[in-house]
XYZ file of C-alpha atoms in Angstrom:
537
model
C 0.209 0.053 0.086
C 1.085 3.517 -0.476
C 0.391 5.874 2.273
C -2.857 5.832 3.643
C -4.927 5.408 6.844
C -6.054 1.848 7.920
C -9.699 2.668 6.756
C -9.160 2.685 3.070
C -5.751 0.416 3.080
C -6.972 -2.077 0.643
C -7.616 0.637 -2.002
C -6.946 4.091 -1.518
C -3.796 6.058 -1.774
C -4.085 9.503 -0.695
C -1.959 11.206 1.333
C 0.047 13.706 -0.543
C 2.326 16.614 0.847
C 3.647 19.861 1.946
C 5.961 21.279 4.735
C 7.126 24.634 3.966
C 9.284 27.663 4.913
C 9.212 30.027 8.035
C 9.406 33.904 7.552
C 7.601 36.818 9.567
C 3.965 36.906 8.920
C 1.552 39.615 8.834
C -1.936 39.027 10.206
C -4.283 40.476 12.644
C -6.285 38.535 15.173
C -9.981 38.120 15.221
C -12.078 41.321 15.828
C -13.265 41.728 19.327
C -10.720 38.997 20.813
C -7.411 39.940 22.601
C -4.226 38.783 21.022
C -2.073 35.798 22.149
C 0.158 36.699 24.936
C 3.918 35.738 24.245
C 4.829 32.625 25.746
C 7.536 32.410 28.415
C 8.469 29.047 27.673
C 6.840 27.150 30.490
C 4.094 24.495 30.013
C 2.337 21.570 31.747
C 2.204 18.092 29.660
C -1.160 17.045 29.075
C -2.588 13.529 28.687
C -2.474 11.863 25.168
C -5.885 10.660 24.103
C -5.215 9.509 20.756
C -7.095 10.595 17.492
C -10.031 8.148 17.932
C -11.900 8.657 21.015
C -14.566 6.217 22.072
C -17.833 8.297 22.160
C -19.951 5.104 23.285
C -22.639 3.073 21.464
C -24.158 5.596 18.902
C -27.493 3.933 18.649
C -29.804 1.399 20.006
C -29.814 -0.911 17.174
C -27.897 -4.085 16.209
C -26.630 -6.547 13.667
C -27.908 -9.912 15.378
C -25.557 -12.629 14.002
C -22.231 -12.997 16.165
C -18.869 -12.433 14.652
C -17.244 -15.042 12.313
C -20.608 -16.287 11.310
C -20.892 -17.176 7.352
C -23.626 -14.769 5.742
C -24.333 -12.075 3.299
C -24.123 -8.735 5.373
C -26.516 -7.175 2.998
C -29.524 -8.748 4.497
C -31.573 -6.205 6.058
C -33.623 -8.546 8.278
C -30.643 -9.267 10.260
C -30.779 -5.819 11.657
C -32.644 -5.088 14.839
C -34.163 -1.691 14.783
C -36.946 -2.297 17.094
C -35.852 0.459 19.681
C -35.058 3.066 16.865
C -36.695 6.369 16.210
C -37.219 5.482 12.456
C -39.820 8.673 12.135
C -37.084 10.822 12.407
C -35.072 9.694 9.434
C -37.908 10.739 7.370
C -36.740 14.435 8.227
C -33.000 13.722 7.392
C -31.429 15.026 4.479
C -31.489 12.319 1.693
C -28.566 13.900 -0.407
C -25.258 15.239 0.262
C -21.942 13.724 1.307
C -21.979 12.151 4.685
C -18.613 11.129 6.632
C -19.507 8.366 8.967
C -17.641 7.201 12.217
C -18.041 3.823 12.910
C -17.956 2.377 16.309
C -17.183 -1.446 16.845
C -19.248 -3.222 19.441
C -16.018 -4.300 21.076
C -15.106 -0.339 21.570
C -11.794 -0.980 19.912
C -10.900 1.070 17.080
C -12.702 0.089 14.073
C -11.417 -0.320 10.500
C -12.208 3.155 10.099
C -14.784 5.297 8.965
C -16.901 5.524 5.341
C -17.844 8.199 3.326
C -21.301 8.254 1.596
C -22.317 10.285 -1.363
C -25.924 10.501 -2.120
C -26.803 12.679 -5.305
C -29.187 15.645 -5.128
C -31.395 14.079 -8.154
C -31.858 10.713 -6.267
C -29.529 8.874 -8.492
C -27.271 6.039 -7.462
C -24.966 6.837 -4.641
C -21.640 5.489 -3.645
C -19.790 4.528 -0.381
C -15.999 5.114 -0.247
C -16.657 6.160 -3.781
C -17.742 2.111 -4.643
C -21.321 2.460 -5.948
C -24.080 1.342 -3.668
C -25.522 -2.088 -4.397
C -28.700 -1.317 -2.053
C -29.923 2.243 -1.535
C -32.900 2.789 0.311
C -33.812 6.164 1.910
C -37.162 7.257 2.498
C -39.845 8.295 5.128
C -39.627 4.516 6.500
C -35.909 4.442 6.994
C -32.311 4.220 5.525
C -30.719 0.926 4.292
C -27.332 1.082 2.360
C -24.918 -1.429 1.346
C -22.008 -1.715 -0.926
C -19.312 -4.249 -2.056
C -15.719 -3.698 -2.964
C -13.383 -6.477 -4.542
C -9.746 -5.751 -3.754
C -6.899 -6.405 -6.463
C -6.304 -9.673 -4.359
C -9.709 -10.939 -4.820
C -10.797 -10.149 -1.283
C -14.670 -9.173 -1.215
C -15.488 -6.715 1.269
C -19.270 -5.759 2.066
C -20.615 -2.996 4.014
C -24.104 -2.629 5.268
C -25.622 0.371 7.199
C -28.970 0.503 8.789
C -30.391 3.861 9.889
C -31.693 4.280 13.538
C -32.187 7.989 14.264
C -31.547 11.538 12.843
C -30.792 13.741 15.938
C -30.781 16.810 13.227
C -31.410 16.928 9.665
C -27.723 16.666 8.701
C -27.136 14.133 11.525
C -27.817 10.131 11.190
C -27.090 7.416 13.599
C -27.418 3.549 13.208
C -25.767 0.137 13.101
C -23.376 -1.227 10.627
C -21.866 -4.793 9.578
C -18.786 -5.603 7.642
C -18.366 -8.966 5.919
C -15.028 -10.218 4.310
C -15.516 -13.168 1.861
C -18.781 -14.018 3.075
C -17.507 -13.896 6.887
C -19.046 -11.282 9.382
C -15.888 -9.567 10.539
C -17.029 -6.281 12.282
C -20.551 -5.005 13.433
C -21.694 -1.871 15.390
C -23.076 1.538 15.427
C -22.379 4.478 13.385
C -22.453 8.337 13.562
C -22.939 9.825 10.187
C -22.579 13.751 9.790
C -23.134 15.779 6.485
C -20.205 17.738 5.160
C -21.820 20.967 5.310
C -19.546 23.869 7.033
C -19.079 22.918 10.589
C -20.735 24.908 13.391
C -22.792 27.137 11.414
C -19.757 28.945 10.079
C -19.758 31.534 7.205
C -17.286 30.584 4.099
C -14.676 32.494 5.666
C -13.197 34.524 8.463
C -10.408 36.531 9.801
C -9.867 38.550 6.587
C -8.970 35.410 4.476
C -10.332 36.039 0.950
C -10.329 34.096 -1.991
C -8.144 36.003 -4.913
C -8.751 33.458 -7.826
C -9.692 29.871 -8.548
C -8.175 27.593 -11.280
C -9.648 24.298 -12.293
C -6.747 21.266 -12.680
C -8.026 18.967 -15.092
C -5.575 16.143 -14.306
C -6.452 13.443 -11.845
C -6.754 14.139 -8.112
C -4.816 17.740 -7.349
C -2.610 16.976 -4.621
C 0.057 19.627 -4.034
C 1.641 22.632 -5.187
C 5.033 24.465 -5.227
C 5.334 28.422 -6.144
C 8.405 29.907 -7.734
C 9.424 32.217 -10.501
C 5.656 33.651 -10.360
C 4.602 30.111 -11.655
C 2.509 27.770 -9.585
C 3.359 24.041 -10.208
C 0.254 21.793 -9.080
C 1.002 17.774 -8.921
C -1.828 15.420 -9.266
C -2.387 11.829 -8.485
C -4.341 8.905 -10.238
C -6.481 7.392 -7.491
C -7.482 4.076 -9.294
C -6.333 2.429 -12.621
C -9.966 3.291 -13.745
C -9.601 6.966 -13.065
C -8.221 9.802 -14.824
C -4.080 10.168 -14.869
C -2.347 12.634 -12.828
C 0.726 14.620 -13.977
C 2.012 18.418 -13.446
C -0.085 21.590 -14.378
C 1.607 24.795 -14.537
C 0.174 28.334 -14.045
C 1.623 31.709 -14.692
C 0.429 33.461 -11.321
C 2.156 36.748 -11.990
C -1.290 38.445 -11.833
C -2.939 36.309 -8.948
C -6.289 37.337 -9.511
C -5.974 35.665 -13.152
C -3.783 32.872 -13.256
C -2.758 31.696 -16.884
C -2.665 27.842 -17.476
C 0.967 27.318 -19.381
C 1.453 23.741 -19.679
C 0.060 20.435 -18.709
C 2.358 17.384 -18.461
C 1.544 13.637 -18.412
C 3.812 10.711 -18.801
C 2.415 6.983 -19.765
C 2.341 4.498 -16.976
C 3.426 7.109 -14.371
C 0.289 8.921 -13.289
C 0.916 9.264 -9.567
C 2.738 12.479 -8.818
C 2.327 13.659 -5.427
C 4.864 16.296 -4.309
C 6.943 19.158 -5.799
C 9.876 21.359 -4.571
C 12.135 23.515 -6.508
C 15.926 24.894 -6.187
C 17.135 27.740 -8.688
C 16.049 26.365 -12.058
C 15.218 22.714 -11.174
C 11.926 21.361 -10.331
C 11.750 17.994 -8.304
C 8.644 16.010 -8.366
C 7.821 12.827 -6.192
C 6.281 10.046 -8.322
C 5.187 6.512 -7.480
C 6.897 4.952 -10.609
C 9.950 6.970 -11.277
C 11.341 8.205 -8.081
C 11.850 11.661 -8.170
C 11.534 13.624 -11.745
C 13.754 16.574 -12.514
C 12.453 19.273 -14.830
C 14.400 22.436 -16.018
C 12.272 25.528 -15.241
C 14.804 27.994 -16.613
C 11.587 28.814 -18.741
C 9.157 28.543 -15.864
C 6.041 28.225 -17.977
C 7.791 25.550 -19.912
C 9.213 23.117 -17.982
C 11.511 20.329 -19.767
C 12.390 17.024 -18.518
C 15.787 16.113 -17.248
C 16.150 12.591 -15.747
C 14.664 10.890 -12.828
C 16.670 9.831 -9.609
C 17.961 7.482 -8.295
C 18.875 5.103 -11.171
C 18.198 1.437 -10.729
C 14.707 -0.248 -9.614
C 11.574 1.852 -9.802
C 11.090 3.722 -6.476
C 7.710 5.000 -5.058
C 8.495 8.305 -3.582
C 5.784 10.134 -2.015
C 7.209 13.299 -0.554
C 10.153 15.654 -0.860
C 11.411 18.217 1.450
C 14.656 20.750 0.368
C 16.779 22.328 2.931
C 19.883 24.096 1.454
C 21.988 21.892 -0.516
C 19.890 18.591 0.857
C 16.965 16.963 -0.891
C 15.148 14.704 1.463
C 12.811 12.101 -0.507
C 10.498 9.697 1.543
C 9.633 6.459 -0.194
C 6.987 4.060 0.613
C 8.189 0.946 -1.237
C 10.631 -0.076 -0.223
C 10.087 2.084 2.874
C 13.040 4.543 3.116
C 14.391 7.617 3.351
C 16.832 9.051 0.790
C 19.297 11.817 1.133
C 20.574 13.615 -1.895
C 23.269 16.472 -2.275
C 21.931 19.041 -4.819
C 24.809 21.423 -4.409
C 24.529 21.060 -8.382
C 20.617 21.115 -8.581
C 20.549 19.471 -12.099
C 22.967 16.602 -10.656
C 21.699 15.128 -7.455
C 23.914 13.015 -5.840
C 22.729 10.070 -3.631
C 24.341 9.997 -0.317
C 22.316 7.337 1.764
C 18.896 5.487 1.916
C 18.020 4.673 5.509
C 15.243 2.903 7.238
C 13.647 3.070 10.694
C 11.686 -0.032 11.708
C 9.688 -1.577 14.802
C 9.051 -4.854 15.835
C 5.277 -4.098 16.153
C 4.786 -2.337 13.047
C 6.960 -3.735 10.116
C 5.224 -2.013 7.515
C 5.746 1.563 8.507
C 6.957 3.897 6.127
C 8.168 7.804 6.310
C 5.410 9.694 4.768
C 6.844 13.011 5.042
C 9.747 15.066 6.870
C 10.805 18.496 7.627
C 14.618 19.469 8.416
C 14.910 22.407 10.933
C 17.855 23.528 12.781
C 20.214 20.459 12.124
C 17.569 17.762 12.771
C 15.276 16.013 10.329
C 11.892 15.320 11.908
C 9.977 12.164 10.223
C 6.372 11.394 10.191
C 6.837 7.731 10.101
C 3.216 6.720 9.840
C 2.599 3.808 12.474
C 5.700 4.144 14.403
C 5.329 7.700 15.117
C 6.945 10.811 14.890
C 10.958 10.792 14.858
C 13.463 13.240 15.578
C 17.020 12.520 13.863
C 20.057 13.873 13.276
C 21.206 13.653 9.632
C 24.360 15.698 9.986
C 26.165 12.478 9.037
C 24.204 11.353 6.311
C 25.994 8.026 6.189
C 24.967 7.506 10.048
C 21.506 9.054 10.528
C 20.720 9.031 14.222
C 17.327 8.544 15.866
C 17.288 10.755 18.905
C 13.845 10.058 19.826
C 10.257 9.551 18.953
C 6.722 10.182 20.002
C 4.134 7.381 19.655
C 0.350 6.853 20.781
C -1.878 4.071 20.280
C -3.096 3.920 16.520
C -0.721 6.488 15.372
C -0.421 7.277 11.717
C 1.822 10.129 11.826
C 1.380 12.156 8.595
C 2.736 15.888 8.624
C 4.569 18.223 10.837
C 6.160 21.767 11.268
C 8.820 22.926 13.419
C 9.993 26.074 14.950
C 11.442 28.035 17.910
C 9.550 29.661 20.532
C 10.830 31.225 23.747
C 13.995 28.935 23.403
C 12.184 25.845 23.254
C 11.806 23.542 19.948
C 8.061 23.129 19.292
C 6.665 20.619 16.635
C 3.270 20.694 15.359
C 2.098 17.140 14.396
C -1.081 15.529 12.750
C -2.045 12.384 11.638
C -4.287 11.318 8.577
C -7.509 9.400 9.640
C -11.019 10.129 11.169
C -10.300 12.291 14.152
C -6.709 13.416 13.364
C -6.139 16.816 15.015
C -3.487 19.105 15.748
C -0.952 17.984 18.480
C 1.485 20.538 19.725
C 4.896 19.011 21.129
C 7.942 20.086 22.786
C 11.004 18.309 21.147
C 13.711 20.334 22.961
C 14.741 17.183 24.494
C 13.979 14.774 21.986
C 14.170 11.735 24.214
C 11.557 12.969 26.378
C 8.968 14.619 23.886
C 5.972 16.042 25.769
C 2.384 16.974 24.315
C 1.600 20.581 25.725
C -1.512 21.196 23.594
C -3.871 19.990 20.924
C -6.879 21.197 18.835
C -9.762 19.372 17.576
C -12.248 19.646 15.165
C -14.897 17.337 14.070
C -14.355 13.614 14.778
C -15.095 12.543 11.179
C -12.682 14.861 9.128
C -8.665 14.638 9.006
C -5.849 16.825 8.756
C -3.727 16.451 5.780
C -0.579 19.103 6.024
C 0.315 22.194 7.720
C 2.918 25.000 7.504
C 4.545 27.181 10.035
C 5.176 30.721 9.053
C 6.839 32.713 11.980
C 3.887 32.436 14.577
C 1.392 31.642 12.068
C 0.383 28.041 11.699
C -1.559 27.119 8.309
C -3.270 23.452 8.288
C -4.805 22.126 5.102
C -7.622 20.103 6.917
C -9.545 18.437 3.914
C -13.430 19.071 4.618
C -12.493 21.690 7.304
C -10.741 23.911 4.655
C -8.006 26.159 5.515
C -7.306 26.657 9.128
C -5.040 29.538 10.422
C -3.718 29.454 14.028
C -1.775 32.059 15.913
C 0.828 29.838 17.816
C 2.794 32.569 19.529
C 1.913 30.865 22.582
C 2.045 27.182 21.404
C 0.439 25.831 24.624
C -2.722 27.690 23.353
C -3.184 27.633 19.498
C -5.859 30.319 18.771
C -7.484 29.897 15.444
C -7.590 33.528 13.771
C -8.745 32.933 10.283
C -10.353 30.133 8.109
C -11.607 29.575 4.514
C -14.072 26.625 3.961
C -12.859 25.460 0.633
C -15.029 22.354 0.787
C -18.609 22.323 -0.839
C -20.409 19.090 -1.301
C -22.190 20.362 -4.430
C -18.852 20.988 -6.181
C -18.148 18.820 -9.178
C -15.830 15.773 -9.015
C -16.237 15.312 -5.345
C -15.931 11.661 -4.725
C -17.537 11.791 -1.042
C -14.461 10.190 0.733
C -12.836 11.533 3.801
C -9.523 12.372 2.290
C -10.798 15.306 -0.002
C -11.047 18.968 0.476
C -8.135 21.276 1.301
C -5.068 19.014 0.819
C -1.950 21.071 -0.187
C -0.558 24.745 0.220
C 2.229 26.921 -0.074
C 2.793 30.285 1.802
C 5.960 31.628 0.059
C 6.055 34.968 1.576
C 4.447 37.024 -1.234
C 1.395 38.018 0.331
C -0.558 35.280 -0.674
C -1.677 31.450 0.140
C -1.735 28.923 -2.497
C -4.101 26.105 -1.722
C -4.846 22.913 -3.760
C -8.373 21.621 -3.155
C -9.133 18.021 -4.470
C -11.922 19.217 -6.737
C -11.558 22.974 -7.157
C -8.024 22.853 -8.081
C -5.851 25.861 -7.056
C -7.176 28.617 -4.809
C -5.294 31.504 -4.200
C -5.891 33.626 -0.973
C -4.826 36.753 0.468
C -2.437 36.120 3.454
C -4.474 36.894 6.403
C-alpha cells in the first residue's frame, strides 16, 4: 500500500504533501478578541488521548448474528431496529456527502470510517466512492450497502441501517462488515453531512479568495510556487480514473492565473509532491522516484532525468533544505538523502530506514528539516527526531508514539528558546498536536486542537507564529501559535462544498496541499476545485 490510513488501506492511496518555509507573518487577530500573549517557555504536559476517542454506542440497534458467522452482510432482516426512532429519518437530508464514524461493538478502534455520497437528483450513490448495491432512504428508514473487491480478490461488503436522525444533517444507526462472506465487524455509526461545521460562514479573519483555477489532471494533491508560477501535481487514485501529472500556471497576476502547460507521462500517473531549487523542479512520483524538470523557462518545464537510478521507487514526498534533498519513499520504505549542490545533478548520499518490531510495514510519509535535525512522520511507528548531520549514519534521537498512530505531517519552530513541533495524523479524528521536542528523548505533548471527529488533517505550514493547516473538509485553518500551549484560530476559509463537481464523498478530499511563500498570498490545492489563491491573513 502507499500511504494511507488503515480504513482505506486496501484501495485508496491519498496522502500528498507539504511542509514549508518560515518567515515573518503579517496578520490580525479576530476582531473583538485579545491577542495571544507571548509565551515564556513554561508548559504543563497533557494526557495523550489519541485521534480516535470512544464516544460510546451511537444507536440502540444491532446486527444480530455473532462475529465469524458465514453470511451475506447485505441482509436487512438481520438488523434489529425495534428500539429506533425511524420516524425521525424521514426528516433527514437524503442527499449530500456524509462522513461516517464507525464504532465497533467491542469498543476498539474499528476498520475506520466511510464516506457516503447521495446525489441531489436521487440517483445512485457511493460508499467510499464504490457504487451502492442497495440504496433505500425514505420516510420508513435508511438502508445502504456496497461491495468492493480488492486486487487480491478479497470481497468486502458494508451494510448500514439508519436508526435515528438527531438533526437533519445527522444520522445514527448500526452497521456490519463482511469479508469473503464472513462477518468480521459490527457496531454502530454516527454520520454527519459535510456542510460547513458549527454553522460557520465561508471565511473569517480576513482570508479572502483571490482566484480559482481548475486542474483537469487526476486528483490535485500539492503545489509549489516559484518564479511567479504555480506547479500543481496530481495523482491517479485508481486505474480506472484519470491520470495525474503536472499542471503549470503563470500567477504573475494572482487574480487571473494563466494555464501554461500540462504534463503527463504514460504509466506514471501518481505525482504527489513538488519542490524546487534554482532552475530545477523536483517531483515525487510512484513509478519514477524523483523526476527533475528544467524550469529556467518557468512556463515550459522540460524533462531532465529521474533519480535514483536502478529499480523503480515509489517516492511520496520531498523536502529541500539548503543543498540537501530529502525524499520519503513508501515502497520499499526508506528515506533518501541527496546532495543538490548542483541542482541538476543530485548525488545520492544514503538511503536509511527505521523499523519497529510491532509495525514492520511502517514507512516515512513526510519530513521537515529544521535547525540541524530531520523530523520524520513515520506513520505507524510515530513522529521521529533524527540527526542527519552525517548522512551515512543518521541517528534517531527520539520518537513520539501513541495508540493507533499514523503520523503524517508536521512543522517545527523555536518559541521562547524551546523547539516546538506541530504534528498531525491522517485518519478520522486526526487533529493538531503541539509537542515540545527540545529534548528528543523526552518529547512532551503540551497542547492540542480538535475539530469534527469525522474529518482529517492533511498538511501544515509554520510561518513565523502563524500555523496554516490544510484540514480536508474543514478547509484552511490559520492559528496564532505565539503561545504554542494555546493555539488560537484567527482565520479560516471553507474550501469544501459538497456540491462541487468531482467530489468523491471520501474522507480524504478538500483542502490538501498549500504553500505560503511570503509574497502576501496563500496557495491552496483543493482536490475538486484545483488551485485556490488567497490573500495572506
